[in-house]
């Protein structure tokens, strides 16, 4: 566990030394604030539902920007072999890097706390949906970063890792939204795609609802993609 956390701290430091980190922080703060002021006006209810709805779409591109360098940078810099010969397991490497990215993602969400303060000062917000919405964003971010970790383990090219992550996320969002609307799609297929849609799973959190099936979806997805990343790293170790 200590080794995993050490890798996570190392990865978090590396992220903050990367210029892309500050670009992502700036874009998120700007986008989230714009969404907040557009959705919250004098006659609007003191809720964050619409703001979080748009933020989830923004994460389709920002999360891959965070994760694209996690493992691919080790390939590019020639430090992968050194990392693999150190006394850490492949699982510790993958989970440590994912945790480092998650720590940065948590920092990324801090502007949303400012929005909550604004709501508290100017209105009487319902904290239930706000808290569950933030929890939902953390789970969405965790899933997207797990996908990005796998993509980053596939190639030393960060741009390819970014595009591959965006593609997989798009399958789980855009495609799972539009395909069920195709005429002739079987009911069972529509139900399956509805369940696979990340945004639909997030919507319950955004409404203030807690459903164990939503947790199962995200935890299963995170575990699956991290497991695949571990297996991919293992395969590269013995090449």
JSON list of C-alpha atoms in Angstrom, two decimals:
[
{"chain": "A", "resi": 1, "resn": "UNK", "atom": "CA", "xyz": [0.00, 0.00, 0.00]},
{"chain": "A", "resi": 2, "resn": "UNK", "atom": "CA", "xyz": [2.85, 2.37, 0.87]},
{"chain": "A", "resi": 3, "resn": "UNK", "atom": "CA", "xyz": [4.46, 1.74, -2.51]},
{"chain": "A", "resi": 4, "resn": "UNK", "atom": "CA", "xyz": [1.17, 2.42, -4.28]},
{"chain": "A", "resi": 5, "resn": "UNK", "atom": "CA", "xyz": [0.76, 5.71, -2.43]},
{"chain": "A", "resi": 6, "resn": "UNK", "atom": "CA", "xyz": [4.38, 6.62, -3.16]},
{"chain": "A", "resi": 7, "resn": "UNK", "atom": "CA", "xyz": [3.74, 6.12, -6.88]},
{"chain": "A", "resi": 8, "resn": "UNK", "atom": "CA", "xyz": [0.54, 8.18, -6.56]},
{"chain": "A", "resi": 9, "resn": "UNK", "atom": "CA", "xyz": [2.43, 11.06, -4.91]},
{"chain": "A", "resi": 10, "resn": "UNK", "atom": "CA", "xyz": [5.15, 10.85, -7.56]},
{"chain": "A", "resi": 11, "resn": "UNK", "atom": "CA", "xyz": [2.53, 10.92, -10.31]},
{"chain": "A", "resi": 12, "resn": "UNK", "atom": "CA", "xyz": [0.66, 13.85, -8.77]},
{"chain": "A", "resi": 13, "resn": "UNK", "atom": "CA", "xyz": [3.91, 15.83, -8.61]},
{"chain": "A", "resi": 14, "resn": "UNK", "atom": "CA", "xyz": [4.69, 14.93, -12.22]},
{"chain": "A", "resi": 15, "resn": "UNK", "atom": "CA", "xyz": [1.25, 16.08, -13.34]},
{"chain": "A", "resi": 16, "resn": "UNK", "atom": "CA", "xyz": [1.71, 19.48, -11.70]},
{"chain": "A", "resi": 17, "resn": "UNK", "atom": "CA", "xyz": [5.10, 19.83, -13.41]},
{"chain": "A", "resi": 18, "resn": "UNK", "atom": "CA", "xyz": [3.36, 19.35, -16.76]},
{"chain": "A", "resi": 19, "resn": "UNK", "atom": "CA", "xyz": [2.06, 22.49, -18.56]},
{"chain": "A", "resi": 20, "resn": "UNK", "atom": "CA", "xyz": [-1.03, 20.57, -19.69]},
{"chain": "A", "resi": 21, "resn": "UNK", "atom": "CA", "xyz": [-2.13, 20.37, -16.03]},
{"chain": "A", "resi": 22, "resn": "UNK", "atom": "CA", "xyz": [-2.55, 24.14, -15.80]},
{"chain": "A", "resi": 23, "resn": "UNK", "atom": "CA", "xyz": [-4.28, 24.26, -19.17]},
{"chain": "A", "resi": 24, "resn": "UNK", "atom": "CA", "xyz": [-6.78, 21.66, -17.94]},
{"chain": "A", "resi": 25, "resn": "UNK", "atom": "CA", "xyz": [-7.25, 23.50, -14.63]},
{"chain": "A", "resi": 26, "resn": "UNK", "atom": "CA", "xyz": [-7.86, 26.78, -16.43]},
{"chain": "A", "resi": 27, "resn": "UNK", "atom": "CA", "xyz": [-10.24, 25.33, -19.00]},
{"chain": "A", "resi": 28, "resn": "UNK", "atom": "CA", "xyz": [-12.24, 23.50, -16.36]},
{"chain": "A", "resi": 29, "resn": "UNK", "atom": "CA", "xyz": [-12.50, 26.53, -14.07]},
{"chain": "A", "resi": 30, "resn": "UNK", "atom": "CA", "xyz": [-13.56, 28.72, -17.00]},
{"chain": "A", "resi": 31, "resn": "UNK", "atom": "CA", "xyz": [-16.04, 26.22, -18.42]},
{"chain": "A", "resi": 32, "resn": "UNK", "atom": "CA", "xyz": [-17.55, 25.28, -15.05]},
{"chain": "A", "resi": 33, "resn": "UNK", "atom": "CA", "xyz": [-17.98, 28.93, -14.07]},
{"chain": "A", "resi": 34, "resn": "UNK", "atom": "CA", "xyz": [-19.62, 29.79, -17.39]},
{"chain": "A", "resi": 35, "resn": "UNK", "atom": "CA", "xyz": [-22.01, 26.86, -17.03]},
{"chain": "A", "resi": 36, "resn": "UNK", "atom": "CA", "xyz": [-22.79, 27.94, -13.48]},
{"chain": "A", "resi": 37, "resn": "UNK", "atom": "CA", "xyz": [-23.65, 31.54, -14.30]},
{"chain": "A", "resi": 38, "resn": "UNK", "atom": "CA", "xyz": [-25.63, 30.54, -17.39]},
{"chain": "A", "resi": 39, "resn": "UNK", "atom": "CA", "xyz": [-27.74, 28.06, -15.41]},
{"chain": "A", "resi": 40, "resn": "UNK", "atom": "CA", "xyz": [-28.08, 30.12, -12.22]},
{"chain": "A", "resi": 41, "resn": "UNK", "atom": "CA", "xyz": [-29.91, 33.41, -12.48]},
{"chain": "A", "resi": 42, "resn": "UNK", "atom": "CA", "xyz": [-32.13, 35.63, -10.32]},
{"chain": "A", "resi": 43, "resn": "UNK", "atom": "CA", "xyz": [-35.25, 33.54, -11.01]},
{"chain": "A", "resi": 44, "resn": "UNK", "atom": "CA", "xyz": [-33.53, 30.16, -11.26]},
{"chain": "A", "resi": 45, "resn": "UNK", "atom": "CA", "xyz": [-33.65, 27.58, -8.44]},
{"chain": "A", "resi": 46, "resn": "UNK", "atom": "CA", "xyz": [-30.55, 27.24, -6.27]},
{"chain": "A", "resi": 47, "resn": "UNK", "atom": "CA", "xyz": [-29.42, 23.93, -7.74]},
{"chain": "A", "resi": 48, "resn": "UNK", "atom": "CA", "xyz": [-26.31, 22.72, -9.55]},
{"chain": "A", "resi": 49, "resn": "UNK", "atom": "CA", "xyz": [-28.00, 20.05, -11.67]},
{"chain": "A", "resi": 50, "resn": "UNK", "atom": "CA", "xyz": [-27.66, 21.81, -15.00]},
{"chain": "A", "resi": 51, "resn": "UNK", "atom": "CA", "xyz": [-24.09, 22.90, -14.25]},
{"chain": "A", "resi": 52, "resn": "UNK", "atom": "CA", "xyz": [-23.00, 19.35, -13.43]},
{"chain": "A", "resi": 53, "resn": "UNK", "atom": "CA", "xyz": [-24.84, 18.03, -16.49]},
{"chain": "A", "resi": 54, "resn": "UNK", "atom": "CA", "xyz": [-22.66, 20.15, -18.78]},
{"chain": "A", "resi": 55, "resn": "UNK", "atom": "CA", "xyz": [-19.50, 19.45, -16.78]},
{"chain": "A", "resi": 56, "resn": "UNK", "atom": "CA", "xyz": [-19.89, 15.73, -17.46]},
{"chain": "A", "resi": 57, "resn": "UNK", "atom": "CA", "xyz": [-19.76, 16.49, -21.18]},
{"chain": "A", "resi": 58, "resn": "UNK", "atom": "CA", "xyz": [-16.71, 18.69, -20.64]},
{"chain": "A", "resi": 59, "resn": "UNK", "atom": "CA", "xyz": [-14.92, 15.81, -18.89]},
{"chain": "A", "resi": 60, "resn": "UNK", "atom": "CA", "xyz": [-15.07, 13.74, -22.09]},
{"chain": "A", "resi": 61, "resn": "UNK", "atom": "CA", "xyz": [-12.13, 15.82, -23.31]},
{"chain": "A", "resi": 62, "resn": "UNK", "atom": "CA", "xyz": [-10.49, 17.04, -20.10]},
{"chain": "A", "resi": 63, "resn": "UNK", "atom": "CA", "xyz": [-10.14, 13.66, -18.37]},
{"chain": "A", "resi": 64, "resn": "UNK", "atom": "CA", "xyz": [-8.18, 12.15, -21.31]},
{"chain": "A", "resi": 65, "resn": "UNK", "atom": "CA", "xyz": [-5.87, 15.18, -21.20]},
{"chain": "A", "resi": 66, "resn": "UNK", "atom": "CA", "xyz": [-5.04, 14.28, -17.60]},
{"chain": "A", "resi": 67, "resn": "UNK", "atom": "CA", "xyz": [-4.54, 10.55, -18.20]},
{"chain": "A", "resi": 68, "resn": "UNK", "atom": "CA", "xyz": [-2.81, 10.52, -21.60]},
{"chain": "A", "resi": 69, "resn": "UNK", "atom": "CA", "xyz": [0.69, 10.79, -20.11]},
{"chain": "A", "resi": 70, "resn": "UNK", "atom": "CA", "xyz": [0.30, 8.43, -17.13]},
{"chain": "A", "resi": 71, "resn": "UNK", "atom": "CA", "xyz": [2.12, 5.44, -18.61]},
{"chain": "A", "resi": 72, "resn": "UNK", "atom": "CA", "xyz": [2.89, 6.56, -22.15]},
{"chain": "A", "resi": 73, "resn": "UNK", "atom": "CA", "xyz": [5.31, 9.14, -20.74]},
{"chain": "A", "resi": 74, "resn": "UNK", "atom": "CA", "xyz": [7.28, 6.32, -19.12]},
{"chain": "A", "resi": 75, "resn": "UNK", "atom": "CA", "xyz": [7.65, 4.75, -22.57]},
{"chain": "A", "resi": 76, "resn": "UNK", "atom": "CA", "xyz": [8.62, 8.02, -24.20]},
{"chain": "A", "resi": 77, "resn": "UNK", "atom": "CA", "xyz": [11.17, 8.97, -21.55]},
{"chain": "A", "resi": 78, "resn": "UNK", "atom": "CA", "xyz": [12.68, 5.48, -21.49]},
{"chain": "A", "resi": 79, "resn": "UNK", "atom": "CA", "xyz": [11.94, 5.03, -17.78]},
{"chain": "A", "resi": 80, "resn": "UNK", "atom": "CA", "xyz": [9.46, 2.16, -18.18]},
{"chain": "A", "resi": 81, "resn": "UNK", "atom": "CA", "xyz": [12.17, -0.50, -17.92]},
{"chain": "A", "resi": 82, "resn": "UNK", "atom": "CA", "xyz": [13.56, 1.14, -14.77]},
{"chain": "A", "resi": 83, "resn": "UNK", "atom": "CA", "xyz": [10.07, 1.27, -13.26]},
{"chain": "A", "resi": 84, "resn": "UNK", "atom": "CA", "xyz": [9.46, -2.39, -14.10]},
{"chain": "A", "resi": 85, "resn": "UNK", "atom": "CA", "xyz": [12.73, -3.51, -12.46]},
{"chain": "A", "resi": 86, "resn": "UNK", "atom": "CA", "xyz": [11.99, -1.61, -9.25]},
{"chain": "A", "resi": 87, "resn": "UNK", "atom": "CA", "xyz": [10.47, -3.56, -6.31]},
{"chain": "A", "resi": 88, "resn": "UNK", "atom": "CA", "xyz": [6.87, -2.72, -7.19]},
{"chain": "A", "resi": 89, "resn": "UNK", "atom": "CA", "xyz": [4.22, -4.87, -8.83]},
{"chain": "A", "resi": 90, "resn": "UNK", "atom": "CA", "xyz": [2.39, -4.02, -12.04]},
{"chain": "A", "resi": 91, "resn": "UNK", "atom": "CA", "xyz": [-0.81, -3.61, -10.04]},
{"chain": "A", "resi": 92, "resn": "UNK", "atom": "CA", "xyz": [0.86, -1.10, -7.72]},
{"chain": "A", "resi": 93, "resn": "UNK", "atom": "CA", "xyz": [2.18, 0.87, -10.70]},
{"chain": "A", "resi": 94, "resn": "UNK", "atom": "CA", "xyz": [-1.20, 1.07, -12.44]},
{"chain": "A", "resi": 95, "resn": "UNK", "atom": "CA", "xyz": [-3.27, 1.80, -9.34]},
{"chain": "A", "resi": 96, "resn": "UNK", "atom": "CA", "xyz": [-0.69, 4.28, -8.06]},
{"chain": "A", "resi": 97, "resn": "UNK", "atom": "CA", "xyz": [-0.75, 6.23, -11.31]},
{"chain": "A", "resi": 98, "resn": "UNK", "atom": "CA", "xyz": [-4.56, 6.16, -11.39]},
{"chain": "A", "resi": 99, "resn": "UNK", "atom": "CA", "xyz": [-4.70, 7.41, -7.78]},
{"chain": "A", "resi": 100, "resn": "UNK", "atom": "CA", "xyz": [-2.30, 10.23, -8.64]},
{"chain": "A", "resi": 101, "resn": "UNK", "atom": "CA", "xyz": [-4.56, 11.24, -11.52]},
{"chain": "A", "resi": 102, "resn": "UNK", "atom": "CA", "xyz": [-7.60, 11.01, -9.23]},
{"chain": "A", "resi": 103, "resn": "UNK", "atom": "CA", "xyz": [-5.90, 13.29, -6.70]},
{"chain": "A", "resi": 104, "resn": "UNK", "atom": "CA", "xyz": [-5.37, 15.86, -9.43]},
{"chain": "A", "resi": 105, "resn": "UNK", "atom": "CA", "xyz": [-8.96, 15.39, -10.59]},
{"chain": "A", "resi": 106, "resn": "UNK", "atom": "CA", "xyz": [-10.16, 16.12, -7.05]},
{"chain": "A", "resi": 107, "resn": "UNK", "atom": "CA", "xyz": [-8.17, 19.37, -7.11]},
{"chain": "A", "resi": 108, "resn": "UNK", "atom": "CA", "xyz": [-9.73, 20.09, -10.50]},
{"chain": "A", "resi": 109, "resn": "UNK", "atom": "CA", "xyz": [-13.21, 20.05, -8.94]},
{"chain": "A", "resi": 110, "resn": "UNK", "atom": "CA", "xyz": [-12.43, 22.67, -6.29]},
{"chain": "A", "resi": 111, "resn": "UNK", "atom": "CA", "xyz": [-13.99, 25.56, -8.29]},
{"chain": "A", "resi": 112, "resn": "UNK", "atom": "CA", "xyz": [-17.32, 23.79, -7.78]},
{"chain": "A", "resi": 113, "resn": "UNK", "atom": "CA", "xyz": [-17.00, 24.41, -4.04]},
{"chain": "A", "resi": 114, "resn": "UNK", "atom": "CA", "xyz": [-16.82, 28.13, -4.80]},
{"chain": "A", "resi": 115, "resn": "UNK", "atom": "CA", "xyz": [-20.12, 27.78, -6.65]},
{"chain": "A", "resi": 116, "resn": "UNK", "atom": "CA", "xyz": [-21.65, 26.16, -3.57]},
{"chain": "A", "resi": 117, "resn": "UNK", "atom": "CA", "xyz": [-20.50, 29.10, -1.46]},
{"chain": "A", "resi": 118, "resn": "UNK", "atom": "CA", "xyz": [-22.10, 31.51, -3.95]},
{"chain": "A", "resi": 119, "resn": "UNK", "atom": "CA", "xyz": [-25.36, 29.56, -3.72]},
{"chain": "A", "resi": 120, "resn": "UNK", "atom": "CA", "xyz": [-25.21, 29.61, 0.08]},
{"chain": "A", "resi": 121, "resn": "UNK", "atom": "CA", "xyz": [-24.67, 33.37, 0.16]},
{"chain": "A", "resi": 122, "resn": "UNK", "atom": "CA", "xyz": [-27.30, 34.28, -2.43]},
{"chain": "A", "resi": 123, "resn": "UNK", "atom": "CA", "xyz": [-29.97, 31.59, -1.95]},
{"chain": "A", "resi": 124, "resn": "UNK", "atom": "CA", "xyz": [-31.02, 28.54, 0.05]},
{"chain": "A", "resi": 125, "resn": "UNK", "atom": "CA", "xyz": [-29.55, 25.54, -1.81]},
{"chain": "A", "resi": 126, "resn": "UNK", "atom": "CA", "xyz": [-30.62, 21.92, -1.35]},
{"chain": "A", "resi": 127, "resn": "UNK", "atom": "CA", "xyz": [-27.37, 20.22, -0.39]},
{"chain": "A", "resi": 128, "resn": "UNK", "atom": "CA", "xyz": [-28.60, 16.69, -1.08]},
{"chain": "A", "resi": 129, "resn": "UNK", "atom": "CA", "xyz": [-28.36, 16.85, -4.91]},
{"chain": "A", "resi": 130, "resn": "UNK", "atom": "CA", "xyz": [-25.20, 18.98, -4.66]},
{"chain": "A", "resi": 131, "resn": "UNK", "atom": "CA", "xyz": [-23.37, 16.37, -2.58]},
{"chain": "A", "resi": 132, "resn": "UNK", "atom": "CA", "xyz": [-24.57, 13.40, -4.63]},
{"chain": "A", "resi": 133, "resn": "UNK", "atom": "CA", "xyz": [-23.80, 15.32, -7.83]},
{"chain": "A", "resi": 134, "resn": "UNK", "atom": "CA", "xyz": [-20.21, 15.87, -6.69]},
{"chain": "A", "resi": 135, "resn": "UNK", "atom": "CA", "xyz": [-19.96, 12.19, -5.78]},
{"chain": "A", "resi": 136, "resn": "UNK", "atom": "CA", "xyz": [-21.24, 11.32, -9.24]},
{"chain": "A", "resi": 137, "resn": "UNK", "atom": "CA", "xyz": [-18.62, 13.57, -10.85]},
{"chain": "A", "resi": 138, "resn": "UNK", "atom": "CA", "xyz": [-15.88, 11.82, -8.87]},
{"chain": "A", "resi": 139, "resn": "UNK", "atom": "CA", "xyz": [-17.12, 8.44, -10.07]},
{"chain": "A", "resi": 140, "resn": "UNK", "atom": "CA", "xyz": [-17.37, 9.62, -13.67]},
{"chain": "A", "resi": 141, "resn": "UNK", "atom": "CA", "xyz": [-13.85, 11.04, -13.42]},
{"chain": "A", "resi": 142, "resn": "UNK", "atom": "CA", "xyz": [-12.60, 7.79, -11.89]},
{"chain": "A", "resi": 143, "resn": "UNK", "atom": "CA", "xyz": [-14.05, 5.78, -14.76]},
{"chain": "A", "resi": 144, "resn": "UNK", "atom": "CA", "xyz": [-12.69, 8.12, -17.45]},
{"chain": "A", "resi": 145, "resn": "UNK", "atom": "CA", "xyz": [-9.24, 8.14, -15.86]},
{"chain": "A", "resi": 146, "resn": "UNK", "atom": "CA", "xyz": [-9.26, 4.32, -15.65]},
{"chain": "A", "resi": 147, "resn": "UNK", "atom": "CA", "xyz": [-10.06, 4.22, -19.37]},
{"chain": "A", "resi": 148, "resn": "UNK", "atom": "CA", "xyz": [-7.27, 6.73, -19.95]},
{"chain": "A", "resi": 149, "resn": "UNK", "atom": "CA", "xyz": [-4.82, 4.65, -17.90]},
{"chain": "A", "resi": 150, "resn": "UNK", "atom": "CA", "xyz": [-5.51, 1.67, -20.16]},
{"chain": "A", "resi": 151, "resn": "UNK", "atom": "CA", "xyz": [-5.15, 3.80, -23.29]},
{"chain": "A", "resi": 152, "resn": "UNK", "atom": "CA", "xyz": [-1.91, 5.29, -21.97]},
{"chain": "A", "resi": 153, "resn": "UNK", "atom": "CA", "xyz": [-0.52, 1.78, -21.47]},
{"chain": "A", "resi": 154, "resn": "UNK", "atom": "CA", "xyz": [-1.21, 0.99, -25.13]},
{"chain": "A", "resi": 155, "resn": "UNK", "atom": "CA", "xyz": [1.17, 3.51, -26.69]},
{"chain": "A", "resi": 156, "resn": "UNK", "atom": "CA", "xyz": [4.04, 5.87, -26.05]},
{"chain": "A", "resi": 157, "resn": "UNK", "atom": "CA", "xyz": [2.29, 8.55, -28.12]},
{"chain": "A", "resi": 158, "resn": "UNK", "atom": "CA", "xyz": [0.27, 10.78, -25.79]},
{"chain": "A", "resi": 159, "resn": "UNK", "atom": "CA", "xyz": [-1.91, 12.13, -28.61]},
{"chain": "A", "resi": 160, "resn": "UNK", "atom": "CA", "xyz": [-2.91, 8.61, -29.62]},
{"chain": "A", "resi": 161, "resn": "UNK", "atom": "CA", "xyz": [-3.64, 7.80, -25.96]},
{"chain": "A", "resi": 162, "resn": "UNK", "atom": "CA", "xyz": [-5.79, 10.95, -25.75]},
{"chain": "A", "resi": 163, "resn": "UNK", "atom": "CA", "xyz": [-7.75, 10.10, -28.92]},
{"chain": "A", "resi": 164, "resn": "UNK", "atom": "CA", "xyz": [-8.20, 6.47, -27.92]},
{"chain": "A", "resi": 165, "resn": "UNK", "atom": "CA", "xyz": [-9.60, 7.53, -24.54]},
{"chain": "A", "resi": 166, "resn": "UNK", "atom": "CA", "xyz": [-11.98, 10.04, -26.14]},
{"chain": "A", "resi": 167, "resn": "UNK", "atom": "CA", "xyz": [-13.14, 7.32, -28.55]},
{"chain": "A", "resi": 168, "resn": "UNK", "atom": "CA", "xyz": [-13.94, 4.80, -25.80]},
{"chain": "A", "resi": 169, "resn": "UNK", "atom": "CA", "xyz": [-15.69, 7.46, -23.71]},
{"chain": "A", "resi": 170, "resn": "UNK", "atom": "CA", "xyz": [-17.67, 8.56, -26.78]},
{"chain": "A", "resi": 171, "resn": "UNK", "atom": "CA", "xyz": [-18.85, 4.98, -27.26]},
{"chain": "A", "resi": 172, "resn": "UNK", "atom": "CA", "xyz": [-20.09, 4.98, -23.65]},
{"chain": "A", "resi": 173, "resn": "UNK", "atom": "CA", "xyz": [-21.84, 8.33, -24.03]},
{"chain": "A", "resi": 174, "resn": "UNK", "atom": "CA", "xyz": [-22.73, 9.48, -27.56]},
{"chain": "A", "resi": 175, "resn": "UNK", "atom": "CA", "xyz": [-23.21, 6.02, -29.08]},
{"chain": "A", "resi": 176, "resn": "UNK", "atom": "CA", "xyz": [-25.12, 4.69, -26.08]},
{"chain": "A", "resi": 177, "resn": "UNK", "atom": "CA", "xyz": [-27.43, 7.71, -26.45]},
{"chain": "A", "resi": 178, "resn": "UNK", "atom": "CA", "xyz": [-28.07, 7.62, -30.20]},
{"chain": "A", "resi": 179, "resn": "UNK", "atom": "CA", "xyz": [-28.09, 3.87, -30.96]},
{"chain": "A", "resi": 180, "resn": "UNK", "atom": "CA", "xyz": [-31.18, 3.09, -28.82]},
{"chain": "A", "resi": 181, "resn": "UNK", "atom": "CA", "xyz": [-33.08, 5.64, -30.91]},
{"chain": "A", "resi": 182, "resn": "UNK", "atom": "CA", "xyz": [-32.43, 3.72, -34.13]},
{"chain": "A", "resi": 183, "resn": "UNK", "atom": "CA", "xyz": [-35.68, 2.24, -35.40]},
{"chain": "A", "resi": 184, "resn": "UNK", "atom": "CA", "xyz": [-35.83, -1.52, -35.09]},
{"chain": "A", "resi": 185, "resn": "UNK", "atom": "CA", "xyz": [-33.43, -1.79, -32.15]},
{"chain": "A", "resi": 186, "resn": "UNK", "atom": "CA", "xyz": [-34.62, -4.65, -29.88]},
{"chain": "A", "resi": 187, "resn": "UNK", "atom": "CA", "xyz": [-35.96, -3.65, -26.50]},
{"chain": "A", "resi": 188, "resn": "UNK", "atom": "CA", "xyz": [-33.34, -5.71, -24.66]},
{"chain": "A", "resi": 189, "resn": "UNK", "atom": "CA", "xyz": [-30.57, -3.94, -26.60]},
{"chain": "A", "resi": 190, "resn": "UNK", "atom": "CA", "xyz": [-32.06, -0.53, -25.76]},
{"chain": "A", "resi": 191, "resn": "UNK", "atom": "CA", "xyz": [-32.13, -1.45, -22.07]},
{"chain": "A", "resi": 192, "resn": "UNK", "atom": "CA", "xyz": [-28.54, -2.68, -22.18]},
{"chain": "A", "resi": 193, "resn": "UNK", "atom": "CA", "xyz": [-27.30, 0.47, -23.92]},
{"chain": "A", "resi": 194, "resn": "UNK", "atom": "CA", "xyz": [-29.28, 2.65, -21.54]},
{"chain": "A", "resi": 195, "resn": "UNK", "atom": "CA", "xyz": [-27.51, 0.95, -18.63]},
{"chain": "A", "resi": 196, "resn": "UNK", "atom": "CA", "xyz": [-24.09, 1.30, -20.32]},
{"chain": "A", "resi": 197, "resn": "UNK", "atom": "CA", "xyz": [-24.57, 5.04, -20.89]},
{"chain": "A", "resi": 198, "resn": "UNK", "atom": "CA", "xyz": [-22.32, 6.91, -18.45]},
{"chain": "A", "resi": 199, "resn": "UNK", "atom": "CA", "xyz": [-24.49, 10.02, -18.50]},
{"chain": "A", "resi": 200, "resn": "UNK", "atom": "CA", "xyz": [-27.62, 8.05, -17.62]},
{"chain": "A", "resi": 201, "resn": "UNK", "atom": "CA", "xyz": [-25.80, 6.50, -14.66]},
{"chain": "A", "resi": 202, "resn": "UNK", "atom": "CA", "xyz": [-24.65, 9.95, -13.55]},
{"chain": "A", "resi": 203, "resn": "UNK", "atom": "CA", "xyz": [-28.13, 11.48, -13.86]},
{"chain": "A", "resi": 204, "resn": "UNK", "atom": "CA", "xyz": [-29.41, 9.69, -10.75]},
{"chain": "A", "resi": 205, "resn": "UNK", "atom": "CA", "xyz": [-26.59, 11.20, -8.68]},
{"chain": "A", "resi": 206, "resn": "UNK", "atom": "CA", "xyz": [-27.32, 14.59, -10.21]},
{"chain": "A", "resi": 207, "resn": "UNK", "atom": "CA", "xyz": [-30.96, 14.31, -9.14]},
{"chain": "A", "resi": 208, "resn": "UNK", "atom": "CA", "xyz": [-29.99, 13.52, -5.57]},
{"chain": "A", "resi": 209, "resn": "UNK", "atom": "CA", "xyz": [-30.76, 9.81, -5.85]},
{"chain": "A", "resi": 210, "resn": "UNK", "atom": "CA", "xyz": [-28.58, 7.04, -4.41]},
{"chain": "A", "resi": 211, "resn": "UNK", "atom": "CA", "xyz": [-28.95, 3.70, -6.19]},
{"chain": "A", "resi": 212, "resn": "UNK", "atom": "CA", "xyz": [-26.62, 0.77, -5.58]},
{"chain": "A", "resi": 213, "resn": "UNK", "atom": "CA", "xyz": [-26.81, -0.10, -9.29]},
{"chain": "A", "resi": 214, "resn": "UNK", "atom": "CA", "xyz": [-25.11, 3.18, -10.16]},
{"chain": "A", "resi": 215, "resn": "UNK", "atom": "CA", "xyz": [-22.25, 2.40, -7.77]},
{"chain": "A", "resi": 216, "resn": "UNK", "atom": "CA", "xyz": [-21.95, -1.12, -9.20]},
{"chain": "A", "resi": 217, "resn": "UNK", "atom": "CA", "xyz": [-21.70, 0.31, -12.71]},
{"chain": "A", "resi": 218, "resn": "UNK", "atom": "CA", "xyz": [-18.89, 2.74, -11.92]},
{"chain": "A", "resi": 219, "resn": "UNK", "atom": "CA", "xyz": [-16.92, 0.48, -9.57]},
{"chain": "A", "resi": 220, "resn": "UNK", "atom": "CA", "xyz": [-17.17, -2.41, -12.04]},
{"chain": "A", "resi": 221, "resn": "UNK", "atom": "CA", "xyz": [-16.09, -0.18, -14.94]},
{"chain": "A", "resi": 222, "resn": "UNK", "atom": "CA", "xyz": [-13.14, 1.28, -13.02]},
{"chain": "A", "resi": 223, "resn": "UNK", "atom": "CA", "xyz": [-12.03, -2.17, -11.87]},
{"chain": "A", "resi": 224, "resn": "UNK", "atom": "CA", "xyz": [-12.33, -3.67, -15.36]},
{"chain": "A", "resi": 225, "resn": "UNK", "atom": "CA", "xyz": [-10.30, -0.97, -17.14]},
{"chain": "A", "resi": 226, "resn": "UNK", "atom": "CA", "xyz": [-7.62, -0.93, -14.44]},
{"chain": "A", "resi": 227, "resn": "UNK", "atom": "CA", "xyz": [-7.42, -4.73, -14.58]},
{"chain": "A", "resi": 228, "resn": "UNK", "atom": "CA", "xyz": [-6.93, -4.58, -18.35]},
{"chain": "A", "resi": 229, "resn": "UNK", "atom": "CA", "xyz": [-4.26, -1.92, -17.88]},
{"chain": "A", "resi": 230, "resn": "UNK", "atom": "CA", "xyz": [-2.42, -4.16, -15.39]},
{"chain": "A", "resi": 231, "resn": "UNK", "atom": "CA", "xyz": [-2.53, -7.09, -17.82]},
{"chain": "A", "resi": 232, "resn": "UNK", "atom": "CA", "xyz": [-1.26, -4.88, -20.64]},
{"chain": "A", "resi": 233, "resn": "UNK", "atom": "CA", "xyz": [1.63, -3.62, -18.51]},
{"chain": "A", "resi": 234, "resn": "UNK", "atom": "CA", "xyz": [2.41, -7.22, -17.53]},
{"chain": "A", "resi": 235, "resn": "UNK", "atom": "CA", "xyz": [2.59, -8.19, -21.19]},
{"chain": "A", "resi": 236, "resn": "UNK", "atom": "CA", "xyz": [5.03, -5.37, -21.91]},
{"chain": "A", "resi": 237, "resn": "UNK", "atom": "CA", "xyz": [7.22, -6.35, -18.96]},
{"chain": "A", "resi": 238, "resn": "UNK", "atom": "CA", "xyz": [8.08, -9.68, -20.59]},
{"chain": "A", "resi": 239, "resn": "UNK", "atom": "CA", "xyz": [8.62, -8.42, -24.14]}
]
